[in-house]
CSV table of C-alpha atoms and ligand atoms in Angstrom, one decimal:
chain,number,residue,atom,x,y,z
O,1,MET,CA,-17.3,-1.9,-4.2
O,2,SER,CA,-17.8,1.7,-3.4
O,3,SER,CA,-16.0,4.2,-0.8
O,4,ASN,CA,-12.9,4.1,-3.2
O,5,SER,CA,-12.5,7.7,-3.0
O,6,PHE,CA,-11.2,10.1,-0.5
O,7,GLY,CA,-11.1,13.8,0.8
O,8,LYS,CA,-13.6,16.4,-0.2
O,9,LEU,CA,-12.1,19.4,-2.0
O,10,PHE,CA,-8.9,17.5,-3.1
O,11,THR,CA,-10.4,14.1,-4.0
O,12,VAL,CA,-8.4,10.9,-4.6
O,13,THR,CA,-9.9,7.8,-6.2
O,14,THR,CA,-7.9,4.8,-6.3
O,15,PHE,CA,-8.5,1.5,-8.6
O,16,GLY,CA,-6.9,-1.4,-9.6
O,17,GLU,CA,-6.1,-5.1,-7.7
O,18,SER,CA,-2.6,-6.3,-6.8
O,19,HIS,CA,-2.7,-8.8,-9.4
O,20,GLY,CA,-4.6,-7.1,-12.0
O,21,PRO,CA,-3.0,-5.3,-15.3
O,22,ALA,CA,-2.6,-1.9,-13.1
O,23,ILE,CA,-3.0,0.3,-10.4
O,24,GLY,CA,-4.3,3.9,-10.5
O,25,CYS,CA,-6.0,6.9,-9.3
O,26,VAL,CA,-7.7,10.0,-10.3
O,27,ILE,CA,-7.0,13.2,-8.3
O,28,ASP,CA,-9.5,16.0,-8.9
O,29,GLY,CA,-9.4,19.3,-7.2
O,30,CYS,CA,-6.0,19.9,-7.6
O,31,PRO,CA,-5.2,23.8,-8.2
O,32,PRO,CA,-4.1,24.7,-11.3
O,33,GLY,CA,-0.5,25.6,-12.1
O,34,LEU,CA,1.6,23.4,-10.0
O,35,PRO,CA,4.5,22.4,-11.5
O,36,ILE,CA,4.7,18.5,-11.7
O,37,SER,CA,6.6,15.5,-13.7
O,38,ALA,CA,6.6,11.8,-13.7
O,39,GLU,CA,10.3,12.0,-12.2
O,40,GLU,CA,9.1,13.8,-9.1
O,41,PHE,CA,7.1,10.7,-8.1
O,42,ARG,CA,10.0,8.3,-8.1
O,43,HIS,CA,11.4,9.0,-4.9
O,44,ASP,CA,8.3,8.3,-2.6
O,45,LEU,CA,7.5,5.6,-4.9
O,46,GLU,CA,10.6,3.8,-4.2
O,47,ARG,CA,10.7,4.6,-0.5
O,48,ARG,CA,7.8,2.5,-0.1
O,49,ALA,CA,8.2,0.0,-2.8
O,50,THR,CA,8.6,-3.8,-2.1
O,51,GLY,CA,12.2,-5.5,-2.8
O,52,ARG,CA,14.2,-2.7,-2.1
O,53,SER,CA,15.5,-4.3,1.0
O,54,ARG,CA,15.6,-8.0,2.4
O,55,HIS,CA,13.4,-6.8,5.1
O,56,THR,CA,10.5,-6.2,3.0
O,57,SER,CA,8.4,-8.2,0.5
O,58,GLN,CA,10.5,-9.6,-2.5
O,59,ARG,CA,8.0,-8.8,-5.3
O,60,ARG,CA,10.0,-6.4,-7.4
O,61,GLU,CA,7.9,-3.8,-9.0
O,62,SER,CA,9.3,-0.9,-11.3
O,63,ASP,CA,6.5,1.1,-10.3
O,64,GLU,CA,7.0,3.4,-13.3
O,65,ILE,CA,4.0,6.0,-13.1
O,66,ASP,CA,2.3,7.4,-16.2
O,67,ILE,CA,0.5,10.8,-16.1
O,68,LEU,CA,-2.3,10.1,-18.4
O,69,SER,CA,-4.1,13.7,-17.8
O,70,GLY,CA,-4.3,17.0,-15.8
O,71,VAL,CA,-0.8,18.1,-16.8
O,72,TYR,CA,0.3,20.4,-19.6
O,73,GLU,CA,3.6,21.3,-20.3
O,74,GLY,CA,4.8,20.4,-16.6
O,75,ARG,CA,1.9,21.8,-14.8
O,76,THR,CA,-1.3,20.8,-13.6
O,77,THR,CA,-4.1,22.6,-15.4
O,78,GLY,CA,-7.1,21.9,-12.6
O,79,THR,CA,-8.5,19.1,-14.4
O,80,PRO,CA,-8.2,15.7,-13.0
O,81,ILE,CA,-5.1,14.0,-12.9
O,82,ALA,CA,-4.9,10.5,-13.6
O,83,LEU,CA,-1.9,8.4,-12.4
O,84,LEU,CA,-1.6,4.9,-14.0
O,85,ILE,CA,1.3,2.0,-12.8
O,86,ARG,CA,1.2,-1.2,-14.6
O,87,ASN,CA,2.0,-4.2,-12.4
O,88,THR,CA,4.5,-6.4,-13.7
O,89,ASP,CA,5.6,-9.0,-11.3
O,90,GLN,CA,2.3,-11.0,-10.1
O,91,ARG,CA,2.9,-14.6,-8.9
O,92,SER,CA,-0.4,-15.5,-8.7
O,93,LYS,CA,0.1,-19.5,-8.2
O,94,ASP,CA,1.4,-18.4,-4.7
O,95,TYR,CA,-2.1,-17.7,-3.9
O,96,GLY,CA,-3.5,-20.9,-5.3
O,97,ASP,CA,-4.3,-22.4,-1.9
O,98,ILE,CA,-5.6,-19.2,-0.2
O,99,ALA,CA,-8.5,-19.0,-2.8
O,100,GLN,CA,-10.1,-21.9,-1.0
O,101,THR,CA,-9.5,-20.9,2.4
O,102,PHE,CA,-9.2,-17.7,4.9
O,103,ARG,CA,-6.1,-16.6,6.3
O,104,PRO,CA,-6.5,-16.0,9.8
O,105,GLY,CA,-6.4,-12.3,11.0
O,106,HIS,CA,-6.8,-11.4,7.1
O,107,ALA,CA,-9.6,-9.5,5.1
O,108,ASP,CA,-9.9,-12.5,3.2
O,109,TYR,CA,-12.7,-13.6,5.4
O,110,THR,CA,-14.8,-10.4,5.6
O,111,TYR,CA,-14.6,-9.4,1.8
O,112,TRP,CA,-15.7,-12.8,1.4
O,113,GLN,CA,-18.9,-12.7,3.6
O,114,LYS,CA,-19.4,-8.8,2.3
O,115,TYR,CA,-19.3,-9.1,-1.5
O,116,GLY,CA,-19.6,-13.4,-1.9
O,117,ILE,CA,-16.8,-13.1,-4.4
O,118,ARG,CA,-13.3,-11.9,-4.3
O,119,ASP,CA,-10.0,-11.7,-6.2
O,120,PRO,CA,-7.7,-13.6,-3.9
O,121,ARG,CA,-4.7,-13.2,-6.2
O,122,GLY,CA,-2.1,-11.2,-4.0
O,123,GLY,CA,-5.2,-10.1,-1.9
O,124,GLY,CA,-6.7,-8.2,-4.8
O,125,ARG,CA,-8.1,-5.2,-3.7
O,126,SER,CA,-7.3,-5.6,0.0
O,127,SER,CA,-3.7,-6.1,-0.7
O,128,ALA,CA,-1.3,-3.1,0.5
O,129,ARG,CA,-0.5,-2.7,-3.5
O,130,GLU,CA,-3.1,0.0,-3.3
O,131,THR,CA,-1.3,2.3,-1.1
O,132,THR,CA,1.0,2.8,-4.1
O,133,MET,CA,-1.4,5.3,-5.1
O,134,ARG,CA,-1.8,7.0,-2.2
O,135,VAL,CA,1.8,8.0,-2.0
O,136,ALA,CA,1.9,8.9,-5.7
O,137,ALA,CA,-1.4,11.1,-4.9
O,138,GLY,CA,0.8,12.3,-1.6
O,139,VAL,CA,3.6,13.8,-3.8
O,140,VAL,CA,1.3,16.2,-5.6
O,141,ALA,CA,-0.2,17.2,-1.8
O,142,LYS,CA,3.2,17.5,-0.4
O,143,LYS,CA,4.8,19.8,-3.3
O,144,TRP,CA,1.5,22.3,-3.1
O,145,LEU,CA,1.5,22.6,0.8
O,146,ALA,CA,5.6,23.1,0.8
O,147,GLU,CA,5.3,25.5,-2.2
O,148,ARG,CA,2.0,27.1,-1.4
O,149,TYR,CA,2.5,27.3,2.6
O,150,GLY,CA,6.0,26.2,3.4
O,151,VAL,CA,4.5,23.1,5.2
O,152,ARG,CA,6.7,20.1,5.6
O,153,VAL,CA,5.6,16.6,6.2
O,154,ARG,CA,7.8,13.8,7.5
O,155,ALA,CA,7.4,10.5,9.2
O,156,HIS,CA,9.8,7.8,10.7
O,157,LEU,CA,9.6,4.4,12.2
O,158,SER,CA,8.7,5.0,16.1
O,159,GLN,CA,8.5,1.1,17.1
O,160,LEU,CA,9.3,-2.2,15.7
O,161,GLY,CA,8.0,-4.9,17.9
O,162,GLU,CA,9.2,-4.2,21.3
O,163,VAL,CA,12.2,-2.2,20.1
O,164,THR,CA,12.0,1.9,20.4
O,165,PRO,CA,14.5,4.4,19.3
O,166,ARG,CA,17.3,5.3,21.8
O,167,GLY,CA,18.6,8.5,19.9
O,168,PHE,CA,16.8,10.6,17.8
O,169,ASP,CA,17.9,12.3,14.5
O,170,TRP,CA,16.0,13.0,11.3
O,171,ALA,CA,19.2,12.8,9.2
O,172,ALA,CA,19.6,9.3,10.0
O,173,VAL,CA,15.8,8.5,8.7
O,174,GLU,CA,16.4,8.2,5.3
O,175,GLN,CA,19.9,6.5,5.5
O,176,ASN,CA,18.5,3.1,6.3
O,177,PRO,CA,15.6,0.5,5.3
O,178,PHE,CA,13.8,1.1,8.7
O,179,PHE,CA,13.1,4.9,8.5
O,180,TRP,CA,14.4,4.6,11.6
O,181,PRO,CA,15.9,8.0,13.6
O,182,ASP,CA,18.8,6.3,15.5
O,183,ALA,CA,21.6,4.8,13.3
O,184,ALA,CA,23.2,3.1,16.0
O,185,GLN,CA,20.4,0.9,16.2
O,186,VAL,CA,20.3,-0.4,12.8
O,187,PRO,CA,22.3,-3.3,12.9
O,188,GLU,CA,20.2,-4.9,15.9
O,189,LEU,CA,17.2,-4.2,13.8
O,190,GLU,CA,18.8,-6.1,10.9
O,191,LYS,CA,19.3,-9.0,13.4
O,192,TYR,CA,15.5,-8.8,14.7
O,193,MET,CA,14.3,-8.7,11.4
O,194,ASP,CA,16.5,-11.7,10.1
O,195,ALA,CA,15.9,-13.8,13.0
O,196,LEU,CA,11.9,-13.0,12.4
O,197,ARG,CA,12.0,-13.5,9.0
O,198,LYS,CA,13.7,-17.1,9.6
O,199,SER,CA,11.1,-18.0,12.2
O,200,GLY,CA,8.1,-17.4,9.4
O,201,ASP,CA,6.5,-14.9,11.7
O,202,SER,CA,5.7,-11.2,11.5
O,203,VAL,CA,5.3,-8.4,13.8
O,204,GLY,CA,3.9,-4.8,14.4
O,205,ALA,CA,5.0,-1.4,14.2
O,206,ARG,CA,4.3,2.3,15.0
O,207,VAL,CA,5.1,5.2,12.5
O,208,SER,CA,5.1,8.6,13.7
O,209,ALA,CA,4.5,11.7,11.3
O,210,VAL,CA,4.7,15.2,12.1
O,211,ALA,CA,3.8,18.5,9.7
O,212,GLU,CA,5.6,21.4,10.2
O,213,GLY,CA,4.4,24.8,9.2
O,214,VAL,CA,0.6,24.3,9.2
O,215,PRO,CA,-0.7,27.6,9.9
O,216,PRO,CA,-3.8,28.0,12.3
O,217,GLY,CA,-7.2,27.5,11.2
O,218,TRP,CA,-7.3,24.3,9.2
O,219,GLY,CA,-9.9,21.8,10.1
O,220,GLU,CA,-13.8,21.9,10.2
O,221,PRO,CA,-15.5,21.3,13.7
O,222,ILE,CA,-18.1,19.5,14.1
O,223,TYR,CA,-18.0,16.3,12.0
O,224,GLY,CA,-15.0,17.6,9.6
O,225,LYS,CA,-12.6,18.0,12.6
O,226,LEU,CA,-9.0,17.9,11.2
O,227,ASP,CA,-8.0,14.9,14.0
O,228,GLY,CA,-11.0,13.1,13.2
O,229,ASP,CA,-10.2,13.3,9.3
O,230,LEU,CA,-6.8,12.5,10.0
O,231,ALA,CA,-7.7,9.4,12.0
O,232,ALA,CA,-10.1,8.2,9.2
O,233,ALA,CA,-7.1,8.7,6.8
O,234,MET,CA,-4.7,6.8,9.0
O,235,MET,CA,-7.2,3.9,9.7
O,236,SER,CA,-7.8,3.2,6.2
O,237,ILE,CA,-4.4,2.2,5.6
O,238,ASN,CA,-3.9,-1.6,5.4
O,239,ALA,CA,-3.0,-3.0,8.8
O,240,VAL,CA,-3.9,-0.1,10.6
O,241,LYS,CA,-5.2,-0.6,14.3
O,242,GLY,CA,-4.7,2.4,16.2
O,243,VAL,CA,-3.7,6.0,15.6
O,244,GLU,CA,-3.0,8.8,18.2
O,245,ILE,CA,-3.1,12.5,18.3
O,246,GLY,CA,-0.4,14.3,19.9
O,247,ASP,CA,-0.1,12.5,23.4
O,248,GLY,CA,-3.0,10.2,22.4
O,249,PHE,CA,-3.4,7.3,24.9
O,250,ALA,CA,-1.1,8.7,27.3
O,251,ALA,CA,-3.4,11.6,28.0
O,252,VAL,CA,-5.5,9.0,30.0
O,253,ALA,CA,-3.0,9.3,32.9
O,254,GLN,CA,-2.1,12.8,32.4
O,255,HIS,CA,-3.6,15.6,34.5
O,256,GLY,CA,-4.6,18.9,32.6
O,257,SER,CA,-2.2,20.9,34.3
O,258,GLU,CA,0.7,18.7,32.4
O,259,HIS,CA,-1.6,18.0,29.3
O,260,ARG,CA,-2.4,21.6,28.3
O,261,ASP,CA,-0.1,23.7,26.2
O,262,GLU,CA,0.5,26.9,28.1
O,263,MET,CA,0.7,29.8,25.5
O,264,GLY,CA,3.0,32.9,25.8
O,265,LEU,CA,3.4,35.7,23.0
O,266,ASP,CA,6.7,33.7,22.1
O,267,GLY,CA,4.7,30.4,21.5
O,268,PHE,CA,3.2,27.1,23.0
O,269,ALA,CA,5.2,25.8,25.6
O,270,SER,CA,4.7,22.1,24.7
O,271,ASN,CA,2.6,20.6,22.0
O,272,HIS,CA,0.5,17.3,23.8
O,273,ALA,CA,-2.1,18.4,21.8
O,274,GLY,CA,-0.5,17.2,18.7
O,275,GLY,CA,-1.1,20.7,17.3
O,276,ILE,CA,-5.0,20.7,17.0
O,277,LEU,CA,-7.4,22.0,19.4
O,278,GLY,CA,-11.2,21.6,19.0
O,279,GLY,CA,-10.4,20.1,15.6
O,280,ILE,CA,-8.4,23.0,14.3
O,281,SER,CA,-5.1,23.3,13.7
O,282,SER,CA,-3.4,25.6,16.1
O,283,GLY,CA,-0.2,26.5,14.2
O,284,GLN,CA,1.8,24.0,16.1
O,285,PRO,CA,3.2,20.8,14.5
O,286,VAL,CA,0.4,18.4,13.7
O,287,ALA,CA,1.7,15.2,15.3
O,288,VAL,CA,0.3,11.6,14.6
O,289,SER,CA,1.7,8.2,15.5
O,290,VAL,CA,0.2,5.2,13.8
O,291,ALA,CA,-0.3,1.5,14.8
O,292,PHE,CA,0.2,-1.1,12.4
O,293,LYS,CA,-0.6,-5.1,13.2
O,294,PRO,CA,1.9,-7.7,12.6
O,295,THR,CA,0.6,-8.9,8.7
O,296,SER,CA,-1.6,-12.2,8.9
O,297,SER,CA,0.5,-13.8,5.9
O,298,ILE,CA,2.8,-16.1,7.7
O,299,LEU,CA,4.7,-19.3,7.4
O,300,ILE,CA,3.4,-20.5,11.1
O,301,PRO,CA,0.3,-22.5,10.4
O,302,GLY,CA,-3.1,-21.5,11.7
O,303,HIS,CA,-6.3,-22.9,11.9
O,304,SER,CA,-9.0,-21.8,9.8
O,305,VAL,CA,-12.0,-23.2,7.4
O,306,ASN,CA,-12.3,-23.7,3.8
O,307,LEU,CA,-14.9,-22.7,1.5
O,308,ALA,CA,-16.4,-26.4,1.7
O,309,GLY,CA,-17.1,-25.3,5.5
O,310,GLU,CA,-14.1,-27.8,6.8
O,311,PRO,CA,-11.5,-27.0,9.2
O,312,VAL,CA,-7.9,-26.6,7.5
O,313,GLU,CA,-4.5,-25.6,8.6
O,314,VAL,CA,-3.3,-22.6,6.8
O,315,VAL,CA,0.5,-21.5,5.7
O,316,THR,CA,0.9,-18.6,3.7
O,317,LYS,CA,3.5,-19.0,1.3
O,318,GLY,CA,4.5,-16.2,-1.3
O,319,ARG,CA,6.5,-13.1,-0.7
O,320,HIS,CA,5.1,-11.1,2.1
O,321,ASP,CA,6.1,-8.2,4.7
O,322,PRO,CA,7.7,-9.7,8.0
O,323,CYS,CA,6.8,-6.3,9.2
O,324,VAL,CA,4.6,-4.4,6.9
O,325,GLY,CA,5.0,-1.2,8.9
O,326,ILE,CA,8.3,-0.4,7.8
O,327,ARG,CA,7.2,0.3,4.3
O,328,ALA,CA,4.4,2.2,5.6
O,329,THR,CA,6.3,5.2,6.7
O,330,PRO,CA,6.0,7.1,3.2
O,331,ILE,CA,2.1,6.1,3.5
O,332,VAL,CA,1.3,7.7,6.5
O,333,GLU,CA,3.5,10.6,5.2
O,334,ALA,CA,1.2,10.7,2.1
O,335,MET,CA,-2.1,10.2,3.9
O,336,LEU,CA,-1.4,13.4,6.5
O,337,ALA,CA,-0.2,15.4,3.4
O,338,LEU,CA,-3.6,14.5,1.6
O,339,VAL,CA,-5.6,15.4,4.6
O,340,LEU,CA,-3.8,18.7,5.2
O,341,MET,CA,-4.3,19.7,1.5
O,342,ASP,CA,-8.1,19.0,1.5
O,343,HIS,CA,-8.5,21.2,4.5
O,344,ALA,CA,-6.2,23.9,3.3
O,345,LEU,CA,-8.6,24.1,0.3
O,346,ARG,CA,-11.8,23.6,2.4
O,347,HIS,CA,-10.5,26.7,4.8
O,348,ARG,CA,-9.7,28.9,1.8
O,349,ALA,CA,-13.3,28.3,0.5
O,350,GLN,CA,-15.1,29.1,3.7
O,351,CYS,CA,-12.7,31.4,5.6
O,352,GLY,CA,-10.1,32.8,3.2
O,353,ASP,CA,-11.3,36.2,3.5
O,354,VAL,CA,-11.0,36.0,7.6
O,355,GLY,CA,-7.2,36.8,6.9
O,356,GLU,CA,-4.6,36.6,10.0
O,357,VAL,CA,-6.3,36.9,13.3
O,358,GLN,CA,-4.2,38.4,16.3
O,359,PRO,CA,-2.6,37.6,18.5
O,360,ARG,CA,-1.1,34.9,16.8
O,361,ILE,CA,1.3,33.1,18.8
O,362,ALA,CA,3.1,30.0,17.0
R,1,EPS,C1,0.8,-7.9,-0.1
R,1,EPS,C2,1.5,-9.0,-0.5
R,1,EPS,C3,2.7,-8.9,-1.3
R,1,EPS,C4,3.4,-7.7,-1.5
R,1,EPS,C5,2.2,-6.6,-1.6
R,1,EPS,C6,1.2,-6.7,-0.7
R,1,EPS,O1,2.5,-9.3,-2.9
R,1,EPS,P1,2.4,-10.6,-3.6
R,1,EPS,O2,2.0,-11.7,-2.6
R,1,EPS,O3,2.0,-10.1,-4.8
R,1,EPS,O4,4.2,-10.3,-3.8
R,1,EPS,O5,4.3,-7.8,-2.4
R,1,EPS,O6,3.0,-5.4,-1.8
R,1,EPS,C7,3.0,-4.8,-3.2
R,1,EPS,C8,3.4,-5.6,-4.4
R,1,EPS,C9,3.3,-3.4,-2.8
R,1,EPS,O7,3.4,-2.6,-3.7
R,1,EPS,O8,3.1,-2.6,-1.8
R,1,EPS,C10,-0.4,-8.3,0.7
R,1,EPS,O9,-0.5,-9.3,1.1
R,1,EPS,O10,-0.8,-6.9,0.9
């Protein structure tokens, strides 16, 4: 299997399967001198992890990270940073039936068609378990972006099924298991998720992320546009079916007079563009939102075929997420940070001598 690496100058390669002995990543191209410790990964890994609330998969991994290389006396050395997490709570017998068939709506079928062999245990390489290492790499990127440029990357759930936030407060987001920006709605979401779980079904979600403090100039037209790379990064997350930058698909029904972000010497009057013009950051917050499909591993029986080419009924048992979008909030954040860090380094490499150009309005 190829294409397990991501980024041009800040490169992340992940490896490992959901029920294999370990998962890991190698981060190459990190500038030297960034202070980082194993402890610093804990917070974001916990935010993404399974088994931290009743609304997610109940698999319990400790997600203890081991820094194998690239860090000396608490600082990055500029050499590859290798990170490893051992899998400790695999329950492969849940996948006994699935090994012989294909879950409708799952990568089971396409992996089989492509490779002619697959590791069905926990979804193998197609499992959301892989996203653990994206979040780990994102910790490094977020820290470097914050220290070097003052960039702050945050995300929240912006839709769960049909439910949308009525109010908005960043302070609420980290105070509930849904990363939801309106604390008053949390009991409603709990009820919604409890009923969904009982029904054995799953539901989709939307995650919105913002990076504040991104300077103008990041992004490489034509084929390395910042929004193009963001779209690819977000689409590479398991279960993602749509990505919007700024107003995204709402722009279809807008007029130019409405969509354009008018400029004055004190800044932009709006941010319909999501902080990117012509594939280059404008200096406004970079805003991206991501659609997650309802997961296919559900208890509702569905039609499929088995390896013998016979029609079968599939029911997926095990410890699955009724809404994988909830845990995806830190993953979207991480992917945004990874793309920005890669582009920050790419911008420095080609245009580092350009310096600050006037007028600078945001
Ligand atoms: C997943 C199925 C479940 C989740 C897993 C993602 O795995 P299992 O059936 O082995 O419990 O727990 O998520 C993680 C382990 C994780 O760390 O994100 C899937 O099918 O994608």
